[in-house]
XYZ file of C-alpha atoms in Angstrom:
718
model
C 0.000 0.000 0.000
C 2.891 2.319 0.629
C 3.919 2.021 -2.994
C 0.504 3.320 -4.071
C 0.031 5.977 -1.402
C 3.524 7.490 -1.445
C 3.650 9.938 -4.385
C 7.418 9.620 -4.759
C 7.329 5.811 -4.903
C 4.380 5.885 -7.244
C 6.221 8.306 -9.483
C 9.324 6.097 -9.408
C 7.202 3.100 -10.394
C 5.636 5.038 -13.251
C 9.064 6.108 -14.487
C 10.209 2.482 -14.387
C 7.186 1.291 -16.367
C 7.579 4.079 -18.901
C 11.271 3.361 -19.337
C 10.858 -0.412 -19.744
C 7.560 -0.390 -21.631
C 8.943 -0.941 -25.129
C 11.414 -3.698 -24.141
C 8.656 -5.466 -22.200
C 6.303 -5.316 -25.181
C 8.949 -6.753 -27.505
C 9.722 -9.472 -24.982
C 6.022 -10.367 -24.642
C 5.561 -10.652 -28.402
C 8.612 -12.873 -28.798
C 7.497 -14.965 -25.815
C 3.976 -15.354 -27.233
C 5.210 -16.497 -30.638
C 7.850 -18.725 -29.101
C 5.313 -20.310 -26.760
C 2.951 -21.059 -29.637
C 5.709 -22.550 -31.796
C 6.749 -24.681 -28.845
C 3.295 -26.257 -28.600
C 4.225 -28.708 -31.366
C 7.363 -29.822 -29.517
C 6.847 -33.363 -28.253
C 7.876 -32.850 -24.589
C 5.394 -29.969 -24.253
C 2.399 -32.087 -25.315
C 0.454 -34.730 -23.403
C -0.346 -38.260 -24.479
C -4.026 -38.807 -25.191
C -5.902 -41.077 -22.808
C -9.453 -42.257 -22.200
C -11.167 -40.450 -19.341
C -14.464 -42.380 -19.409
C -14.122 -45.698 -17.620
C -16.952 -47.228 -19.656
C -15.124 -46.730 -22.951
C -12.189 -49.136 -22.753
C -11.773 -50.497 -26.290
C -10.528 -53.933 -25.199
C -13.907 -54.742 -23.624
C -15.621 -55.112 -27.017
C -15.318 -57.961 -29.513
C -16.319 -56.743 -32.981
C -18.180 -59.254 -35.146
C -19.337 -57.337 -38.220
C -19.141 -59.522 -41.351
C -21.502 -57.776 -43.750
C -18.875 -56.273 -46.036
C -20.262 -57.791 -49.241
C -23.780 -56.759 -48.309
C -22.539 -53.183 -47.880
C -21.124 -53.181 -51.409
C -24.394 -54.584 -52.771
C -26.406 -51.856 -51.061
C -23.990 -49.236 -52.414
C -24.421 -50.414 -56.015
C -28.205 -50.435 -55.723
C -28.225 -46.987 -54.160
C -25.979 -45.590 -56.907
C -28.263 -46.950 -59.623
C -31.457 -45.551 -58.101
C -29.729 -42.253 -57.326
C -28.677 -41.835 -60.943
C -32.165 -42.670 -62.139
C -33.882 -40.265 -59.710
C -31.389 -37.439 -60.248
C -30.989 -37.049 -56.498
C -31.622 -38.937 -53.313
C -33.801 -42.025 -54.071
C -36.443 -41.434 -51.406
C -38.732 -44.319 -52.326
C -35.919 -46.883 -52.514
C -34.406 -45.767 -49.205
C -37.787 -45.836 -47.483
C -38.492 -49.343 -48.728
C -35.017 -50.655 -47.873
C -35.001 -49.227 -44.356
C -38.478 -50.563 -43.743
C -37.413 -54.050 -44.818
C -34.527 -53.843 -42.324
C -37.005 -53.374 -39.479
C -36.482 -49.659 -38.867
C -39.048 -46.965 -38.202
C -38.717 -44.887 -41.351
C -39.493 -41.181 -41.687
C -38.806 -38.517 -44.272
C -38.424 -34.788 -43.811
C -38.839 -32.411 -46.771
C -37.124 -29.053 -46.364
C -36.374 -25.924 -48.354
C -34.101 -22.937 -47.958
C -33.697 -19.806 -50.035
C -30.143 -18.572 -49.830
C -29.525 -14.866 -49.133
C -27.638 -14.772 -52.432
C -26.682 -17.467 -54.962
C -23.937 -19.878 -54.001
C -21.891 -19.904 -57.191
C -19.413 -22.456 -55.850
C -22.186 -25.090 -55.667
C -24.512 -23.442 -58.196
C -27.573 -23.247 -55.995
C -30.015 -20.611 -54.794
C -33.366 -22.287 -54.070
C -32.476 -25.432 -52.149
C -35.086 -28.176 -51.810
C -34.453 -31.656 -50.553
C -35.541 -34.551 -48.376
C -33.864 -36.145 -45.392
C -34.456 -39.845 -44.821
C -33.906 -41.448 -41.431
C -34.706 -44.709 -39.744
C -34.834 -45.393 -36.011
C -33.727 -48.662 -34.437
C -35.515 -48.807 -31.102
C -33.500 -50.094 -28.161
C -34.956 -53.358 -26.809
C -33.441 -52.814 -23.347
C -34.410 -49.178 -22.636
C -37.288 -46.706 -22.815
C -36.012 -44.589 -25.744
C -34.623 -41.812 -23.551
C -31.199 -41.684 -25.234
C -29.978 -42.201 -28.774
C -26.955 -42.299 -31.077
C -26.748 -41.045 -34.672
C -24.933 -42.433 -37.704
C -25.317 -39.913 -40.524
C -24.273 -40.054 -44.162
C -24.440 -36.975 -46.413
C -25.926 -37.693 -49.828
C -23.558 -35.860 -52.133
C -23.999 -35.146 -55.817
C -22.563 -37.539 -58.353
C -21.086 -40.873 -57.326
C -19.509 -39.660 -54.105
C -20.398 -41.273 -50.782
C -22.475 -44.091 -52.268
C -20.289 -46.578 -50.394
C -21.039 -44.810 -47.112
C -24.784 -45.255 -47.637
C -24.262 -48.932 -48.397
C -22.155 -49.433 -45.267
C -24.727 -47.599 -43.142
C -27.526 -49.881 -44.381
C -25.367 -52.961 -43.746
C -24.662 -51.754 -40.210
C -28.387 -51.181 -39.661
C -29.060 -54.742 -40.795
C -26.434 -56.087 -38.393
C -27.478 -53.887 -35.459
C -31.098 -55.004 -35.897
C -30.134 -58.540 -34.986
C -28.417 -57.612 -31.691
C -30.225 -57.450 -28.357
C -27.746 -55.482 -26.249
C -28.687 -51.976 -27.373
C -29.603 -49.628 -24.525
C -29.915 -46.548 -26.734
C -31.913 -45.870 -29.867
C -29.825 -45.640 -33.025
C -30.774 -43.202 -35.785
C -29.571 -43.893 -39.334
C -29.770 -40.597 -41.231
C -29.224 -39.806 -44.915
C -29.247 -36.028 -45.328
C -29.430 -34.241 -48.662
C -27.571 -31.036 -49.590
C -24.839 -31.635 -47.000
C -24.880 -29.038 -44.204
C -28.201 -27.432 -45.156
C -30.011 -30.749 -44.875
C -28.271 -31.551 -41.602
C -29.204 -28.146 -40.163
C -32.830 -28.648 -41.209
C -32.951 -32.058 -39.525
C -31.310 -30.869 -36.304
C -33.581 -27.841 -36.001
C -36.675 -29.967 -36.530
C -35.461 -32.669 -34.131
C -34.842 -30.132 -31.351
C -37.925 -28.077 -32.300
C -36.061 -24.808 -32.890
C -35.650 -22.479 -35.855
C -32.442 -20.457 -35.721
C -31.559 -20.199 -39.427
C -34.982 -19.709 -41.082
C -34.909 -23.061 -42.846
C -38.360 -24.385 -43.747
C -39.062 -28.047 -43.065
C -41.971 -30.306 -42.276
C -42.836 -31.321 -38.763
C -40.738 -34.111 -37.292
C -43.009 -37.173 -37.137
C -40.648 -39.566 -35.410
C -38.143 -38.933 -32.656
C -35.813 -41.036 -30.552
C -34.239 -40.122 -27.230
C -31.840 -37.304 -26.471
C -28.853 -37.613 -28.779
C -25.683 -38.500 -26.854
C -23.168 -38.766 -29.702
C -23.024 -38.810 -33.494
C -20.686 -40.008 -36.226
C -20.788 -38.687 -39.789
C -19.395 -41.131 -42.348
C -17.889 -40.240 -45.731
C -16.341 -42.839 -48.056
C -14.882 -42.190 -51.480
C -14.275 -45.786 -52.611
C -15.055 -49.443 -51.974
C -11.698 -49.802 -50.268
C -9.872 -47.354 -48.040
C -6.229 -46.933 -47.172
C -6.687 -44.598 -44.214
C -9.238 -42.664 -42.225
C -9.086 -38.933 -41.621
C -10.850 -37.472 -38.597
C -12.409 -33.998 -38.753
C -13.075 -32.346 -35.404
C -13.505 -28.612 -36.127
C -17.110 -27.521 -35.787
C -19.188 -24.383 -36.157
C -17.556 -21.310 -34.582
C -14.498 -23.314 -33.628
C -16.300 -25.735 -31.319
C -14.630 -29.087 -30.729
C -16.069 -32.431 -29.624
C -15.104 -34.067 -26.385
C -11.606 -35.481 -26.759
C -12.748 -38.911 -25.554
C -14.764 -39.401 -28.751
C -11.670 -38.769 -30.873
C -9.602 -41.043 -28.655
C -12.224 -43.787 -28.946
C -12.113 -43.837 -32.733
C -8.322 -43.718 -32.748
C -8.169 -46.633 -30.301
C -10.388 -48.811 -32.503
C -8.368 -47.895 -35.586
C -5.232 -49.066 -33.812
C -6.939 -52.239 -32.667
C -8.119 -53.128 -36.192
C -4.889 -52.047 -37.876
C -6.385 -49.055 -39.706
C -4.237 -46.059 -40.550
C -5.736 -42.953 -38.995
C -4.781 -39.363 -39.823
C -5.727 -35.868 -38.761
C -5.526 -32.915 -41.158
C -4.549 -35.535 -43.737
C -1.203 -36.223 -42.032
C 0.092 -39.396 -40.425
C 1.969 -38.977 -37.195
C 5.679 -39.729 -37.135
C 7.426 -42.008 -34.695
C 10.776 -40.182 -34.667
C 9.389 -37.430 -32.444
C 12.826 -36.234 -31.281
C 13.953 -35.077 -34.743
C 13.534 -31.722 -36.461
C 11.437 -33.124 -39.360
C 9.040 -34.626 -36.825
C 8.685 -31.255 -35.088
C 8.025 -29.496 -38.401
C 5.447 -32.170 -39.256
C 3.655 -31.661 -35.933
C 3.790 -27.882 -36.348
C 2.204 -28.139 -39.800
C -0.591 -30.304 -38.403
C -1.127 -27.852 -35.556
C -1.222 -24.856 -37.905
C -3.741 -26.573 -40.176
C -6.038 -27.144 -37.216
C -5.634 -23.524 -36.090
C -6.474 -22.203 -39.565
C -9.530 -24.448 -39.916
C -10.780 -23.703 -36.429
C -10.170 -19.993 -36.876
C -12.345 -19.937 -39.997
C -15.374 -20.865 -37.884
C -16.625 -23.172 -40.646
C -17.815 -26.685 -39.781
C -15.466 -29.153 -41.443
C -18.196 -31.755 -41.763
C -21.771 -32.550 -40.810
C -20.626 -33.208 -37.266
C -19.893 -29.508 -36.804
C -23.590 -28.643 -36.540
C -24.265 -31.224 -33.802
C -21.910 -29.451 -31.423
C -24.241 -26.455 -31.127
C -26.793 -28.749 -29.459
C -24.250 -30.205 -27.024
C -24.024 -33.428 -29.014
C -20.487 -34.782 -29.309
C -19.775 -35.705 -32.913
C -16.948 -36.306 -35.376
C -16.702 -36.785 -39.137
C -14.826 -39.838 -40.400
C -13.579 -39.753 -43.988
C -12.301 -42.847 -45.745
C -9.378 -42.069 -48.041
C -8.295 -44.266 -50.960
C -4.752 -43.248 -51.846
C -1.687 -44.982 -53.236
C -0.679 -46.528 -49.929
C 0.190 -50.187 -49.947
C -2.261 -51.429 -47.320
C -5.967 -51.351 -48.204
C -8.957 -52.237 -46.050
C -12.334 -53.574 -47.099
C -15.811 -52.741 -45.816
C -15.730 -55.479 -43.190
C -12.771 -53.903 -41.400
C -14.348 -50.454 -41.583
C -17.652 -51.853 -40.335
C -15.950 -53.533 -37.365
C -14.411 -50.228 -36.348
C -17.749 -48.399 -36.447
C -19.555 -51.260 -34.718
C -17.048 -51.216 -31.886
C -17.460 -47.459 -31.488
C -21.250 -47.668 -31.248
C -21.123 -50.548 -28.791
C -18.844 -48.556 -26.515
C -21.013 -45.439 -26.848
C -23.977 -47.648 -26.014
C -22.366 -48.337 -22.616
C -22.257 -44.672 -21.609
C -24.232 -43.855 -18.491
C -24.064 -40.086 -19.069
C -22.912 -37.592 -21.662
C -19.233 -37.341 -22.484
C -17.896 -34.714 -20.126
C -14.792 -35.933 -18.308
C -12.259 -35.189 -21.028
C -11.254 -31.918 -22.703
C -13.432 -29.671 -24.847
C -10.661 -27.130 -25.545
C -7.500 -28.554 -27.082
C -5.178 -28.549 -30.075
C -3.970 -31.699 -31.826
C -0.456 -31.859 -33.301
C -1.193 -35.578 -33.799
C -3.845 -38.087 -32.802
C -1.730 -39.484 -29.989
C -0.682 -36.116 -28.497
C -2.740 -33.082 -27.522
C -2.284 -29.594 -26.085
C -4.773 -28.568 -23.415
C -6.196 -25.105 -22.868
C -3.974 -24.521 -19.863
C -0.886 -24.981 -22.026
C -1.775 -22.960 -25.131
C -3.537 -20.013 -23.464
C -0.307 -18.374 -22.160
C 0.764 -17.795 -25.782
C -2.336 -15.676 -26.264
C -1.925 -14.063 -22.858
C 1.526 -12.732 -23.731
C 0.094 -11.000 -26.804
C -2.765 -9.417 -24.870
C -0.290 -8.244 -22.234
C 1.255 -5.978 -24.888
C -2.020 -4.078 -25.204
C -2.301 -3.785 -21.437
C 1.259 -2.478 -21.102
C 0.763 0.090 -23.856
C -2.543 1.170 -22.347
C -0.846 1.556 -18.960
C 1.907 3.583 -20.589
C -0.623 5.963 -22.144
C -2.616 6.222 -18.930
C 0.468 7.216 -16.953
C 1.424 9.829 -19.513
C -2.094 11.205 -19.512
C -2.123 11.393 -15.726
C 1.122 13.390 -15.546
C -0.711 16.706 -15.687
C -3.403 15.518 -13.304
C -0.956 15.141 -10.382
C -0.940 17.405 -7.342
C 1.213 20.534 -7.149
C 3.948 18.740 -5.284
C 4.138 16.063 -7.984
C 3.789 18.331 -11.002
C 6.868 18.598 -13.077
C 5.779 21.836 -14.601
C 5.347 23.584 -11.247
C 6.400 27.118 -12.143
C 3.276 29.245 -12.403
C 0.673 26.806 -11.064
C -2.306 28.911 -11.887
C -1.256 29.409 -15.470
C -0.273 25.769 -15.926
C -3.585 24.581 -14.481
C -5.461 26.798 -16.897
C -3.381 25.603 -19.835
C -3.897 21.982 -18.826
C -7.640 22.387 -18.628
C -7.671 24.048 -22.027
C -5.616 21.274 -23.646
C -7.593 18.471 -22.009
C -10.188 17.102 -24.452
C -13.654 16.329 -23.178
C -14.954 12.795 -23.366
C -17.629 13.967 -25.780
C -14.960 14.546 -28.407
C -14.376 10.780 -28.478
C -18.022 9.979 -29.146
C -18.118 11.000 -32.865
C -15.248 8.732 -33.995
C -16.682 5.856 -31.963
C -20.117 6.299 -33.498
C -18.813 6.728 -37.036
C -16.527 3.680 -36.863
C -19.258 1.431 -35.484
C -21.802 2.821 -37.938
C -19.403 1.853 -40.722
C -19.222 -1.645 -39.242
C -23.017 -1.918 -39.206
C -23.152 -0.786 -42.828
C -20.548 -3.438 -43.677
C -22.715 -6.059 -41.973
C -26.150 -5.173 -43.364
C -25.691 -3.429 -46.715
C -24.038 -6.134 -48.902
C -26.970 -8.545 -48.695
C -29.703 -5.897 -48.567
C -28.309 -3.933 -51.498
C -27.393 -6.776 -53.847
C -30.421 -6.278 -56.105
C -29.720 -2.563 -56.490
C -26.120 -3.350 -57.387
C -27.111 -5.876 -60.042
C -29.442 -3.336 -61.652
C -26.722 -0.718 -62.063
C -23.658 -2.900 -62.650
C -23.103 -5.927 -64.901
C -22.445 -8.362 -62.047
C -24.239 -11.331 -60.540
C -25.813 -11.290 -57.072
C -22.911 -13.183 -55.541
C -20.350 -10.884 -57.117
C -22.382 -7.847 -56.038
C -22.333 -8.967 -52.406
C -18.598 -9.622 -52.341
C -17.696 -6.436 -54.213
C -19.963 -4.394 -51.925
C -18.171 -5.802 -48.903
C -14.805 -4.853 -50.375
C -16.040 -1.385 -51.421
C -17.398 -0.543 -47.967
C -14.284 -1.956 -46.368
C -11.999 0.233 -48.457
C -14.247 3.315 -48.242
C -14.015 3.190 -44.472
C -10.346 4.138 -44.703
C -11.248 7.657 -45.845
C -13.696 8.426 -43.037
C -11.234 9.321 -40.238
C -9.136 11.547 -42.493
C -12.118 13.508 -43.831
C -14.037 13.869 -40.579
C -11.220 14.228 -38.078
C -10.813 18.005 -38.220
C -14.524 18.618 -38.055
C -15.118 16.293 -35.146
C -11.912 16.667 -33.139
C -11.106 20.323 -33.789
C -7.491 21.189 -34.272
C -6.451 18.085 -32.384
C -4.325 17.639 -29.294
C -1.908 15.147 -27.884
C -4.283 14.179 -25.114
C -7.023 13.656 -27.704
C -5.304 11.029 -29.800
C -3.663 9.412 -26.787
C -7.032 9.039 -25.068
C -8.518 7.616 -28.258
C -5.654 5.151 -28.622
C -5.952 4.135 -24.966
C -9.630 3.381 -25.522
C -8.857 1.497 -28.748
C -6.217 -0.697 -27.109
C -8.501 -1.651 -24.233
C -11.355 -2.276 -26.664
C -9.173 -4.518 -28.830
C -7.897 -6.431 -25.794
C -11.457 -7.039 -24.613
C -12.576 -8.250 -28.049
C -9.680 -10.630 -28.544
C -9.964 -11.943 -24.998
C -13.663 -12.712 -25.407
C -13.356 -14.418 -28.788
C -10.346 -16.473 -27.642
C -12.508 -18.088 -24.961
C -14.866 -19.306 -27.695
C -12.460 -19.772 -30.585
C -8.822 -19.636 -29.531
C -7.497 -19.936 -33.059
C -9.446 -16.933 -34.352
C -8.363 -14.810 -31.406
C -4.725 -15.816 -31.773
C -4.606 -15.190 -35.536
C -6.036 -11.699 -35.059
C -3.794 -10.971 -32.079
C -0.544 -12.060 -33.706
C -1.135 -9.643 -36.583
C -2.988 -6.686 -35.065
C -1.416 -6.340 -31.617
C 2.136 -5.206 -32.541
C 0.929 -2.592 -35.022
C -1.800 -1.378 -32.678
C 0.842 -0.871 -30.004
C 3.173 1.300 -32.099
C 0.775 3.327 -34.252
C 0.682 7.077 -33.488
C 0.171 10.296 -35.473
C 3.812 11.344 -35.214
C 6.937 9.765 -36.599
C 6.973 7.752 -39.833
C 3.237 8.021 -40.513
C 3.464 6.417 -43.955
C 5.188 3.387 -42.465
C 2.518 3.134 -39.790
C -0.183 3.455 -42.441
C 1.284 0.630 -44.530
C 1.645 -1.605 -41.475
C -1.885 -0.844 -40.352
C -3.268 -1.750 -43.772
C -1.272 -4.992 -43.793
C -2.855 -6.157 -40.518
C -6.486 -5.546 -41.430
C -8.768 -8.581 -40.974
C -8.993 -8.826 -44.776
C -5.207 -8.989 -45.104
C -5.117 -11.589 -42.322
C -7.622 -13.700 -44.265
C -5.566 -13.395 -47.447
C -2.397 -14.423 -45.600
C -4.198 -17.352 -43.953
C -5.376 -18.638 -47.332
C -1.870 -18.453 -48.743
C -0.428 -20.223 -45.674
C -3.095 -22.923 -45.789
C -2.361 -23.707 -49.426
C 1.331 -24.001 -48.608
C 0.658 -26.323 -45.668
C -1.458 -28.701 -47.734
C 1.314 -28.679 -50.347
C -0.866 -27.107 -53.003
C 0.696 -23.662 -53.542
C -1.212 -21.077 -55.534
C -0.312 -17.939 -57.442
C -1.351 -14.463 -56.341
C -4.251 -14.439 -58.794
C -5.479 -17.825 -57.587
C -5.087 -16.688 -53.990
C -7.213 -13.625 -54.772
C -9.917 -15.845 -56.271
C -9.865 -18.014 -53.151
C -10.105 -14.852 -51.058
C -13.255 -13.715 -52.879
C -14.720 -17.200 -52.493
C -13.886 -17.225 -48.777
C -15.654 -13.878 -48.272
C -18.786 -15.199 -49.982
C -18.702 -18.441 -47.996
C -18.201 -16.504 -44.770
C -21.421 -14.580 -45.368
C -23.296 -17.747 -46.360
C -22.055 -19.591 -43.273
C -23.427 -16.798 -41.114
C -26.870 -16.681 -42.708
C -27.235 -20.438 -43.234
C -25.686 -21.952 -40.118
C -25.167 -19.100 -37.665
C -21.412 -18.592 -37.892
C -20.295 -15.600 -35.815
C -17.018 -14.880 -37.623
C -18.420 -12.409 -40.161
C -20.519 -10.362 -37.686
C -17.663 -10.367 -35.184
C -15.228 -8.987 -37.737
C -17.697 -6.514 -39.261
C -19.272 -5.118 -36.090
C -16.356 -5.280 -33.658
C -12.903 -5.902 -35.138
C -13.231 -3.636 -38.171
C -14.543 -0.624 -36.148
C -11.710 -1.125 -33.662
C -9.243 -1.129 -36.537
C -10.860 2.076 -37.834
C -10.302 3.670 -34.422
C -6.598 2.931 -34.757
C -6.721 4.390 -38.263
C -8.376 7.443 -36.721
C -5.494 7.719 -34.264
C -3.043 7.710 -37.161
C -5.048 10.427 -38.926
C -5.044 12.643 -35.827
C -3.127 15.912 -35.719
C -0.326 15.014 -33.320
C 2.339 17.438 -32.093
C 3.825 15.256 -29.410
C 7.372 13.925 -29.531
C 9.071 11.982 -26.812
C 7.636 13.454 -23.580
C 5.221 16.268 -24.179
C 2.612 16.264 -21.438
C 2.191 19.012 -18.928
C 1.514 22.702 -18.848
C 3.668 25.184 -20.643
C 6.469 26.518 -18.418
C 6.437 30.298 -18.493
C 9.425 32.553 -18.977
C 9.853 36.036 -17.610
C 8.452 38.764 -19.714
C 5.197 36.872 -20.370
C 6.708 34.423 -22.857
C 5.902 30.766 -22.633
C 7.805 27.647 -23.574
C 5.898 25.122 -25.624
C 6.832 21.622 -24.395
C 5.082 19.757 -27.140
C 7.664 20.492 -29.813
C 11.205 19.135 -29.652
C 13.333 21.965 -30.941
C 10.864 24.871 -30.938
C 12.448 28.325 -30.807
C 12.028 30.539 -27.758
C 10.630 34.036 -28.265
C 13.286 36.698 -28.803
C 12.151 38.686 -25.761
C 12.343 35.835 -23.296
C 14.327 36.753 -20.189
C 15.922 34.505 -17.598
C 17.810 34.852 -14.320
C 20.845 32.673 -13.746
C 22.483 32.690 -10.341
C 25.039 35.319 -9.576
C 27.742 32.699 -9.403
C 27.073 31.743 -12.999
C 26.322 28.178 -11.970
C 22.593 27.643 -12.113
C 19.323 29.375 -11.488
C 15.551 29.139 -12.025
C 13.560 30.642 -14.829
C 9.991 30.450 -13.479
C 10.240 26.823 -12.495
C 12.953 25.883 -15.023
C 16.313 25.041 -13.594
C 19.051 26.946 -15.442
C 22.705 26.095 -15.726
C 25.399 28.179 -17.360
C 27.761 26.298 -19.605
C 30.296 27.727 -22.027
C 29.891 27.017 -25.697
C 28.809 28.567 -28.930
C 25.426 29.663 -29.940
C 22.158 28.184 -28.743
C 20.499 27.799 -25.339
C 18.640 24.518 -24.898
C 16.398 22.999 -22.272
C 17.597 19.483 -21.619
C 16.225 16.877 -19.169
C 18.155 16.638 -15.913
C 16.742 14.991 -12.843
C 13.371 16.359 -11.757
C 13.988 19.817 -13.155
C 14.688 21.224 -16.586
C 18.336 21.950 -17.291
C 18.923 25.170 -19.190
C 22.406 25.075 -20.713
C 23.511 28.596 -21.482
C 25.816 28.162 -24.386
C 26.091 31.883 -24.951
C 28.126 34.285 -22.814
C 26.549 37.484 -21.326
C 23.600 36.202 -19.327
C 22.698 38.691 -16.617
C 19.508 39.119 -14.692
C 17.063 41.364 -16.467
C 18.890 41.155 -19.782
C 16.907 39.731 -22.651
C 18.349 37.146 -24.967
C 17.796 38.308 -28.504
C 19.488 35.389 -30.193
C 17.229 32.574 -31.381
C 17.273 29.478 -29.222
C 15.724 26.045 -29.228
C 13.599 24.489 -26.534
C 13.541 20.826 -25.705
C 11.455 19.541 -22.817
C 11.894 16.216 -21.107
C 9.715 14.755 -18.393
C 10.956 11.883 -16.266
C-alpha cells in the first residue's frame, strides 16, 4: 500500500514502467510467438488417454461380417440415385423398412440470401431420410446417430451402403440400450441443419421443413461417415465444428483406439503422425498439423456434418475414408468392425461425455495440447495491449498530479489553466466511436440488402455484387477518419489522440480476450497480426510506415495471408491471382455460413474488429504534435513568454528573459532550472533529474537582460 500511497514511490514506479515499456512489449511478443511454436514440440504435449471408464476399447469384440452386403447396397443406391437425379427417397424408405427400422422422411427448403456460385444453388429443396432402431433394453430416452451426407454424383455411395449394412447387423443384436438413428441427409450441411432444427424443435436459421413425425431419445453422440471408394487406405478425422467448437476429446480417442486395434491407418488434417518425435522433421510435421487445425478452427466453418451437432451439445466427429496410393488397403468389413465397436462402446455410456477436454489442439492423434498450455501464448500478446494502455494512462495522468508532484510547477495557476484548455472532453471521443461502429453496421447489413440494387446498375451477378460491396465498404471506411477528423476533433491535441488510442487498445484487448474463450485460433490469428501494429501506431513519426503496417494487418489482409499459408501447408501452392480468387470465395462463404448456419465470424469482424481497426486508423489520422515526452503545462518565462513543451526543438521568443544565479552556476527561470555552460550559440532545455536543465551556451547572461538570439527548446519529463 505504501507504494501506491507514497507519491514519490508511485512516481518512481511510473518512471520504471515508462522506461521499460517498449522492451517489455517486444519481450512479450517474442514470448507469445515462441510459446505457440513450442506447442508442437513433443515434450510440451500430453499423451491422449481415455477419461471415461466405460469406454475401454478392449472390452468389445467386434463381429461385423456384412462387407459384401454393404457393397451390394452401395451399387443399388448408386443406380437408383442416378435414375432419380438425387436422393432415391422411395428406394431408401423401402429398404429401411425391410430392415425393421421406423422410417421417416423430412422435406425441407431454404432460399439462400444470395446465390452460391461455388455449388450453383439458390433455391435449395431436398428430403432427409432417417430410420430409427428402437433399443430393446431401454425406454427410448437416449440415442446415437450415424449420418451419411448424400452428395452429388457418385460420391459417398459406399457410405450409404455401409450404413444400411450396419443397420441390418445392429437389428439382430439385443444389447442396445440406446436408440440408433440412421440418417441420410441431402444437400450436405443445409439438410443436416434442417434435420437438427426440426429434431430439437427450434428455428435459428430460417430453414423451412416439415414437422418431425418420429423422434428417438436425447442424442448422446453422433458419427458422420464419408467414403470415397469401396476400399480405403486410411481414415481422416475432422473435429472442427461451427464457430471453432470441438467435440469431447474422448470421442476422438475412442475412434483412434479402434483404428489401432483393427490395424487401420488414422490421420488428422490428412497427415500421419511420425514415430521419430525427437527429430527436427518430426517437429516441423507436428507444427504443420497444428497450424492446419488452427487455420480451420479460426475460420469458424464446420469441417463436416458433425460440426452442426456441437451447437446442441451433441459430441460428434466426421470420419472420412481415403483411398490413396498406400500399400495397405482395407475392405468394408474392417471399416464396419471399427464403427460397430465405437457404437457398442457409446452404447455403454451412463451419461454424456464430459470428463475429457473440450478445448484442445492436436499436433497428432496421440498427443494433444490442453487449454492450460496454449492459453499463455495468447496471454503474452494481450499483455502488450495492457502495457501500452498503462503507458498511455500514466502519460495522460502526468498533468493531473498534485502541485507537489507536477513537473511543470512554475506558475501553477497558469499551468492549471493551460492543462484544462488542452484536455479534451470525453464527448470529443463519441463521434469517432459512433462513425466507426456505424461503418461496421453498414458493412454487416448493406451487402446482402443492397445486392439487387447493385445488379441493376452494374453488370455483375448477385454473388459478385455482395462480395464487391463488402470490399467497397471496407476500403471506403479508410477515408472516413481523415475527412471527418478536423470537423469532429477540432485542431487536435496530444491528449485527444492518446485518449482515443488508450480506448482502442482496451477495446481490442477485450474483443480478442472474449473471442479467444470461444475460438482460440481466431483470437490468436487476429492478435498475432494486429497487436504489434496497434501498439506502435501514433500520429507522429513515420506516418506512412505506420499506415502501410496498419493496412497490412487488417482482418482482410489476415484472411488473405491465412489462405496463402493454408495452401502451402497442404502442399498445393497457388499464385497471387489464384489466392485472390480463393479470397473472394472465402468472403462469400463466410457470409453464407453466417446466414445459413449461424457462424459468428463475419458479424464479429464486421461489427467489432473492423470498427476497432478504424479507431486505430483514426489515431493515425489525428493531428499530433507530441514527440518523446510532451505532457504538462507550458512553463512560463519572464516577460510573459511561454515555452511550448510539445515540440522538440521549438524556438524561444526573442524577448524571453531569464535569471541565472550570480555565481554563474545555475538558477531558475519560473520553475525551469538553469545552468550556465560555455559554448557557442544556442540555449537549450535538456532533461536533468526532476527539473529542466537550461544550458547557457552563450556568454553574457545577466539578470534582467533579454536574450535576442534565437534558441531552441527541448522539454523532457521523467
